[in-house]
Each structure stands twice: as C-alpha cells, then as structure tokens.
Amino acid sequence: MAQIFSRLELMSELDSAYSKLDVLLDGAAEADLFDAIAVDAWTVHDVLAVRVWWAEAVVEWIGAGLRDETPQTPAAGYKWTQTPALNQSVVDASTDVPIPVLRDRLEAAVALLRRYVETLDDDQLLSVGVFSWTRTWPVSRWIAVNTITQYASLSKMIRRLLKSANQL
C-alpha cells in the first residue's frame, strides 16, 4: 500500500473495502463465525476489534493535528515496534464488546474518515509533513493502511472461514 491515492481514489477504495467487509461481516454473523479463529489465536471478533481501534486511532490523530496537537502514536505507552503488544491489549480490552457495538464503532469511524477525506484541503490530505504525527507519510496513506488494507485482510480471513463452512 505504498501507493499514494488521490482524494477520489482514496474515497472510492475506502468505500469499496468497507462495503465488502460489511457484507462479509453479515455473512459471518449468519454463519456464527465471530468466535472462529481467523489468524493465529485471534477470532474474527478479535481481529475486528483491532481493525476498529486503528480506524478510531487515525480519526483521533487527524483531529489532534487539526487542533495543532501532536498525539502520541501509536498509543500512550507503546512504540511502533510494540504494535503486536498494542494489538493484543486491544483484543484483551474488547473481549466483552458485542459485535453490534464493534460494527457500529467501525461504521462511525469510517464515516468520520470519509468526512476528513472530503474536507481536508489537498495539502493536509496528500502532502507529507503537514501534521507532525504523520512523519514521512501523507494523511491519505495513514487512512489507507489503517482501513483499506486492514479491511481487505479481514475480508480475506472471513471469506476463507465462510468457504470452510460451505457458506460461500
């Protein structure tokens, strides 16, 4: 996902990836697959919780940048080299969060990210270094890797599980 998207490409790819994932999440619900192991020891529920967290984090980081604040990335108490531990902490904190709540949070985060894609000026969205937290990536890439790429990987996991359950 090293490619830098234009505003229109980013919006189109985000909408497409989210729509596909949403349909597959419906299928996972119908097939009762949210407790199925999706990758390593994580269930579909766990992976979804992590995907929700990252989308919400990017929303928060963009908001902080617009307020001229520098958020601690990836999260307080974590360095980028510790993202596996961060992700596990998200999984651990989400064990009792119902799937409908996770899906509502994901929908809300995607809506906020869509709004940012629509309203940030070209420099804020597409240029490197506009916000201190973005380092060497434009905001568009941060959005893409934490939504489009992640939704595609979860979609692939769910499709595999649905196929195994003869639901595809």
PDB file of C-alpha atoms in Angstrom:
ATOM      1  CA  MET A   1       0.000   0.000   0.000  1.00  0.00           C
ATOM      2  CA  ALA A   2       2.934   2.317  -0.682  1.00  0.00           C
ATOM      3  CA  GLN A   3       0.862   3.977  -3.378  1.00  0.00           C
ATOM      4  CA  ILE A   4      -0.440   7.454  -2.626  1.00  0.00           C
ATOM      5  CA  PHE A   5      -4.086   7.842  -3.537  1.00  0.00           C
ATOM      6  CA  SER A   6      -5.769  10.924  -4.881  1.00  0.00           C
ATOM      7  CA  ARG A   7      -8.753  12.149  -2.886  1.00  0.00           C
ATOM      8  CA  LEU A   8     -11.191  10.434  -5.272  1.00  0.00           C
ATOM      9  CA  GLU A   9      -9.225   7.185  -5.370  1.00  0.00           C
ATOM     10  CA  LEU A  10      -8.969   7.126  -1.593  1.00  0.00           C
ATOM     11  CA  MET A  11     -12.698   7.682  -1.180  1.00  0.00           C
ATOM     12  CA  SER A  12     -13.542   5.045  -3.771  1.00  0.00           C
ATOM     13  CA  GLU A  13     -11.161   2.456  -2.302  1.00  0.00           C
ATOM     14  CA  LEU A  14     -12.316   3.178   1.257  1.00  0.00           C
ATOM     15  CA  ASP A  15     -15.972   2.851   0.292  1.00  0.00           C
ATOM     16  CA  SER A  16     -15.316  -0.354  -1.638  1.00  0.00           C
ATOM     17  CA  ALA A  17     -13.221  -2.020   1.071  1.00  0.00           C
ATOM     18  CA  TYR A  18     -15.680  -1.082   3.823  1.00  0.00           C
ATOM     19  CA  SER A  19     -18.724  -2.194   1.799  1.00  0.00           C
ATOM     20  CA  LYS A  20     -17.162  -5.571   1.025  1.00  0.00           C
ATOM     21  CA  LEU A  21     -16.194  -6.067   4.650  1.00  0.00           C
ATOM     22  CA  ASP A  22     -19.663  -5.084   5.859  1.00  0.00           C
ATOM     23  CA  VAL A  23     -21.287  -7.693   3.596  1.00  0.00           C
ATOM     24  CA  LEU A  24     -18.837 -10.346   4.781  1.00  0.00           C
ATOM     25  CA  LEU A  25     -19.494  -9.421   8.415  1.00  0.00           C
ATOM     26  CA  ASP A  26     -23.190 -10.051   7.712  1.00  0.00           C
ATOM     27  CA  GLY A  27     -22.214 -13.459   6.343  1.00  0.00           C
ATOM     28  CA  ALA A  28     -20.046 -14.173   9.366  1.00  0.00           C
ATOM     29  CA  ALA A  29     -22.988 -13.311  11.616  1.00  0.00           C
ATOM     30  CA  GLU A  30     -25.311 -15.621   9.700  1.00  0.00           C
ATOM     31  CA  ALA A  31     -22.731 -18.438   9.868  1.00  0.00           C
ATOM     32  CA  ASP A  32     -21.965 -17.712  13.540  1.00  0.00           C
ATOM     33  CA  LEU A  33     -18.256 -17.274  12.808  1.00  0.00           C
ATOM     34  CA  PHE A  34     -17.266 -14.453  15.136  1.00  0.00           C
ATOM     35  CA  ASP A  35     -15.723 -16.914  17.602  1.00  0.00           C
ATOM     36  CA  ALA A  36     -13.901 -18.820  14.845  1.00  0.00           C
ATOM     37  CA  ILE A  37     -10.122 -18.478  14.739  1.00  0.00           C
ATOM     38  CA  ALA A  38      -9.246 -16.060  11.950  1.00  0.00           C
ATOM     39  CA  VAL A  39      -5.471 -15.767  12.329  1.00  0.00           C
ATOM     40  CA  ASP A  40      -3.033 -17.147  14.887  1.00  0.00           C
ATOM     41  CA  ALA A  41      -5.069 -17.337  18.118  1.00  0.00           C
ATOM     42  CA  TRP A  42      -7.361 -14.424  17.258  1.00  0.00           C
ATOM     43  CA  THR A  43     -11.020 -14.849  16.441  1.00  0.00           C
ATOM     44  CA  VAL A  44     -12.934 -12.830  13.874  1.00  0.00           C
ATOM     45  CA  HIS A  45     -14.218 -10.781  16.827  1.00  0.00           C
ATOM     46  CA  ASP A  46     -10.654 -10.082  17.947  1.00  0.00           C
ATOM     47  CA  VAL A  47      -9.449  -9.029  14.505  1.00  0.00           C
ATOM     48  CA  LEU A  48     -12.497  -6.817  14.055  1.00  0.00           C
ATOM     49  CA  ALA A  49     -11.799  -5.143  17.405  1.00  0.00           C
ATOM     50  CA  VAL A  50      -8.245  -4.375  16.305  1.00  0.00           C
ATOM     51  CA  ARG A  51      -9.439  -3.002  12.947  1.00  0.00           C
ATOM     52  CA  VAL A  52     -11.927  -0.762  14.769  1.00  0.00           C
ATOM     53  CA  TRP A  53      -9.263   0.505  17.146  1.00  0.00           C
ATOM     54  CA  TRP A  54      -6.888   1.527  14.344  1.00  0.00           C
ATOM     55  CA  ALA A  55      -9.608   3.341  12.387  1.00  0.00           C
ATOM     56  CA  GLU A  56     -10.609   5.224  15.541  1.00  0.00           C
ATOM     57  CA  ALA A  57      -6.955   5.993  16.283  1.00  0.00           C
ATOM     58  CA  VAL A  58      -6.455   7.595  12.863  1.00  0.00           C
ATOM     59  CA  VAL A  59      -9.603   9.677  13.421  1.00  0.00           C
ATOM     60  CA  GLU A  60      -8.138  10.859  16.731  1.00  0.00           C
ATOM     61  CA  TRP A  61      -4.714  11.588  15.225  1.00  0.00           C
ATOM     62  CA  ILE A  62      -6.183  13.670  12.406  1.00  0.00           C
ATOM     63  CA  GLY A  63      -8.343  15.587  14.868  1.00  0.00           C
ATOM     64  CA  ALA A  64      -5.299  16.270  17.036  1.00  0.00           C
ATOM     65  CA  GLY A  65      -3.348  17.502  14.016  1.00  0.00           C
ATOM     66  CA  LEU A  66      -6.152  19.883  13.110  1.00  0.00           C
ATOM     67  CA  ARG A  67      -6.006  21.263  16.669  1.00  0.00           C
ATOM     68  CA  ASP A  68      -2.217  21.724  16.306  1.00  0.00           C
ATOM     69  CA  GLU A  69      -1.615  18.952  18.823  1.00  0.00           C
ATOM     70  CA  THR A  70       0.800  16.067  18.473  1.00  0.00           C
ATOM     71  CA  PRO A  71      -0.845  12.810  19.507  1.00  0.00           C
ATOM     72  CA  GLN A  72       1.234  10.034  20.975  1.00  0.00           C
ATOM     73  CA  THR A  73       1.368   7.399  18.269  1.00  0.00           C
ATOM     74  CA  PRO A  74       0.602   4.614  18.096  1.00  0.00           C
ATOM     75  CA  ALA A  75      -0.776   4.907  21.663  1.00  0.00           C
ATOM     76  CA  ALA A  76       0.248   6.051  25.099  1.00  0.00           C
ATOM     77  CA  GLY A  77       2.825   3.662  26.489  1.00  0.00           C
ATOM     78  CA  TYR A  78       3.577   1.999  23.123  1.00  0.00           C
ATOM     79  CA  LYS A  79       6.258   2.476  20.494  1.00  0.00           C
ATOM     80  CA  TRP A  80       5.766   1.482  16.865  1.00  0.00           C
ATOM     81  CA  THR A  81       7.933  -1.568  17.477  1.00  0.00           C
ATOM     82  CA  GLN A  82       5.381  -2.651  20.088  1.00  0.00           C
ATOM     83  CA  THR A  83       2.302  -2.761  17.843  1.00  0.00           C
ATOM     84  CA  PRO A  84       1.829  -6.513  18.395  1.00  0.00           C
ATOM     85  CA  ALA A  85       1.537  -5.840  22.146  1.00  0.00           C
ATOM     86  CA  LEU A  86      -0.751  -2.874  21.478  1.00  0.00           C
ATOM     87  CA  ASN A  87      -2.968  -5.010  19.270  1.00  0.00           C
ATOM     88  CA  GLN A  88      -3.100  -7.710  21.942  1.00  0.00           C
ATOM     89  CA  SER A  89      -4.092  -5.103  24.530  1.00  0.00           C
ATOM     90  CA  VAL A  90      -6.938  -4.060  22.207  1.00  0.00           C
ATOM     91  CA  VAL A  91      -8.044  -7.689  21.905  1.00  0.00           C
ATOM     92  CA  ASP A  92      -7.875  -8.155  25.683  1.00  0.00           C
ATOM     93  CA  ALA A  93      -9.890  -4.977  26.321  1.00  0.00           C
ATOM     94  CA  SER A  94     -12.524  -5.939  23.750  1.00  0.00           C
ATOM     95  CA  THR A  95     -13.437  -9.444  24.846  1.00  0.00           C
ATOM     96  CA  ASP A  96     -16.817  -8.372  26.211  1.00  0.00           C
ATOM     97  CA  VAL A  97     -17.648  -5.836  23.497  1.00  0.00           C
ATOM     98  CA  PRO A  98     -20.564  -7.186  21.444  1.00  0.00           C
ATOM     99  CA  ILE A  99     -20.179  -7.483  17.683  1.00  0.00           C
ATOM    100  CA  PRO A 100     -23.001  -4.967  17.005  1.00  0.00           C
ATOM    101  CA  VAL A 101     -21.130  -2.393  19.099  1.00  0.00           C
ATOM    102  CA  LEU A 102     -17.886  -3.051  17.204  1.00  0.00           C
ATOM    103  CA  ARG A 103     -19.692  -2.769  13.891  1.00  0.00           C
ATOM    104  CA  ASP A 104     -21.359   0.492  14.943  1.00  0.00           C
ATOM    105  CA  ARG A 105     -17.995   1.882  16.031  1.00  0.00           C
ATOM    106  CA  LEU A 106     -16.421   0.820  12.745  1.00  0.00           C
ATOM    107  CA  GLU A 107     -19.208   2.453  10.760  1.00  0.00           C
ATOM    108  CA  ALA A 108     -18.819   5.665  12.770  1.00  0.00           C
ATOM    109  CA  ALA A 109     -15.035   5.719  12.324  1.00  0.00           C
ATOM    110  CA  VAL A 110     -15.336   5.162   8.583  1.00  0.00           C
ATOM    111  CA  ALA A 111     -17.902   7.967   8.376  1.00  0.00           C
ATOM    112  CA  LEU A 112     -15.529  10.322  10.192  1.00  0.00           C
ATOM    113  CA  LEU A 113     -12.619   9.308   7.977  1.00  0.00           C
ATOM    114  CA  ARG A 114     -14.788   9.864   4.885  1.00  0.00           C
ATOM    115  CA  ARG A 115     -15.588  13.333   6.210  1.00  0.00           C
ATOM    116  CA  TYR A 116     -11.879  14.058   6.650  1.00  0.00           C
ATOM    117  CA  VAL A 117     -11.165  12.836   3.117  1.00  0.00           C
ATOM    118  CA  GLU A 118     -13.870  15.183   1.850  1.00  0.00           C
ATOM    119  CA  THR A 119     -12.958  18.232   3.952  1.00  0.00           C
ATOM    120  CA  LEU A 120      -9.186  18.286   4.451  1.00  0.00           C
ATOM    121  CA  ASP A 121      -7.535  20.527   1.912  1.00  0.00           C
ATOM    122  CA  ASP A 122      -5.253  18.892  -0.644  1.00  0.00           C
ATOM    123  CA  ASP A 123      -2.114  19.778   1.296  1.00  0.00           C
ATOM    124  CA  GLN A 124      -3.468  18.344   4.565  1.00  0.00           C
ATOM    125  CA  LEU A 125      -4.623  15.142   2.885  1.00  0.00           C
ATOM    126  CA  LEU A 126      -1.946  14.481   0.294  1.00  0.00           C
ATOM    127  CA  SER A 127       1.299  16.154   1.392  1.00  0.00           C
ATOM    128  CA  VAL A 128       3.966  14.746   3.694  1.00  0.00           C
ATOM    129  CA  GLY A 129       4.790  16.535   6.923  1.00  0.00           C
ATOM    130  CA  VAL A 130       1.718  18.736   7.286  1.00  0.00           C
ATOM    131  CA  PHE A 131       0.975  17.234  10.703  1.00  0.00           C
ATOM    132  CA  SER A 132       3.907  16.289  12.934  1.00  0.00           C
ATOM    133  CA  TRP A 133       2.497  12.836  13.699  1.00  0.00           C
ATOM    134  CA  THR A 134       2.434  11.782  10.024  1.00  0.00           C
ATOM    135  CA  ARG A 135       6.228  11.737   9.745  1.00  0.00           C
ATOM    136  CA  THR A 136       7.067  10.580   6.192  1.00  0.00           C
ATOM    137  CA  TRP A 137       3.559   9.650   5.050  1.00  0.00           C
ATOM    138  CA  PRO A 138       0.674  11.832   3.925  1.00  0.00           C
ATOM    139  CA  VAL A 139      -2.587  11.545   5.876  1.00  0.00           C
ATOM    140  CA  SER A 140      -4.099   9.757   2.871  1.00  0.00           C
ATOM    141  CA  ARG A 141      -1.659   6.882   3.344  1.00  0.00           C
ATOM    142  CA  TRP A 142      -2.351   6.681   7.074  1.00  0.00           C
ATOM    143  CA  ILE A 143      -6.041   6.368   6.278  1.00  0.00           C
ATOM    144  CA  ALA A 144      -5.412   3.780   3.552  1.00  0.00           C
ATOM    145  CA  VAL A 145      -3.183   1.447   5.562  1.00  0.00           C
ATOM    146  CA  ASN A 146      -5.457   1.567   8.590  1.00  0.00           C
ATOM    147  CA  THR A 147      -8.671   0.973   6.679  1.00  0.00           C
ATOM    148  CA  ILE A 148      -8.436  -0.272   3.093  1.00  0.00           C
ATOM    149  CA  THR A 149      -5.528  -2.639   3.683  1.00  0.00           C
ATOM    150  CA  GLN A 150      -6.849  -3.850   7.015  1.00  0.00           C
ATOM    151  CA  TYR A 151     -10.403  -4.352   5.778  1.00  0.00           C
ATOM    152  CA  ALA A 152      -9.117  -6.349   2.809  1.00  0.00           C
ATOM    153  CA  SER A 153      -7.139  -8.651   5.104  1.00  0.00           C
ATOM    154  CA  LEU A 154     -10.107  -9.230   7.433  1.00  0.00           C
ATOM    155  CA  SER A 155     -12.356  -9.781   4.416  1.00  0.00           C
ATOM    156  CA  LYS A 156      -9.935 -12.434   3.164  1.00  0.00           C
ATOM    157  CA  MET A 157      -9.991 -14.160   6.570  1.00  0.00           C
ATOM    158  CA  ILE A 158     -13.786 -14.164   6.661  1.00  0.00           C
ATOM    159  CA  ARG A 159     -14.075 -15.437   3.075  1.00  0.00           C
ATOM    160  CA  ARG A 160     -11.729 -18.306   3.972  1.00  0.00           C
ATOM    161  CA  LEU A 161     -13.833 -19.186   7.023  1.00  0.00           C
ATOM    162  CA  LEU A 162     -17.088 -18.938   5.079  1.00  0.00           C
ATOM    163  CA  LYS A 163     -15.673 -21.192   2.383  1.00  0.00           C
ATOM    164  CA  SER A 164     -14.561 -23.708   5.037  1.00  0.00           C
ATOM    165  CA  ALA A 165     -18.066 -23.634   6.483  1.00  0.00           C
ATOM    166  CA  ASN A 166     -19.518 -24.081   2.988  1.00  0.00           C
ATOM    167  CA  GLN A 167     -21.227 -20.704   3.294  1.00  0.00           C
ATOM    168  CA  LEU A 168     -19.757 -19.240   0.080  1.00  0.00           C
TER     169      LEU A 168
END
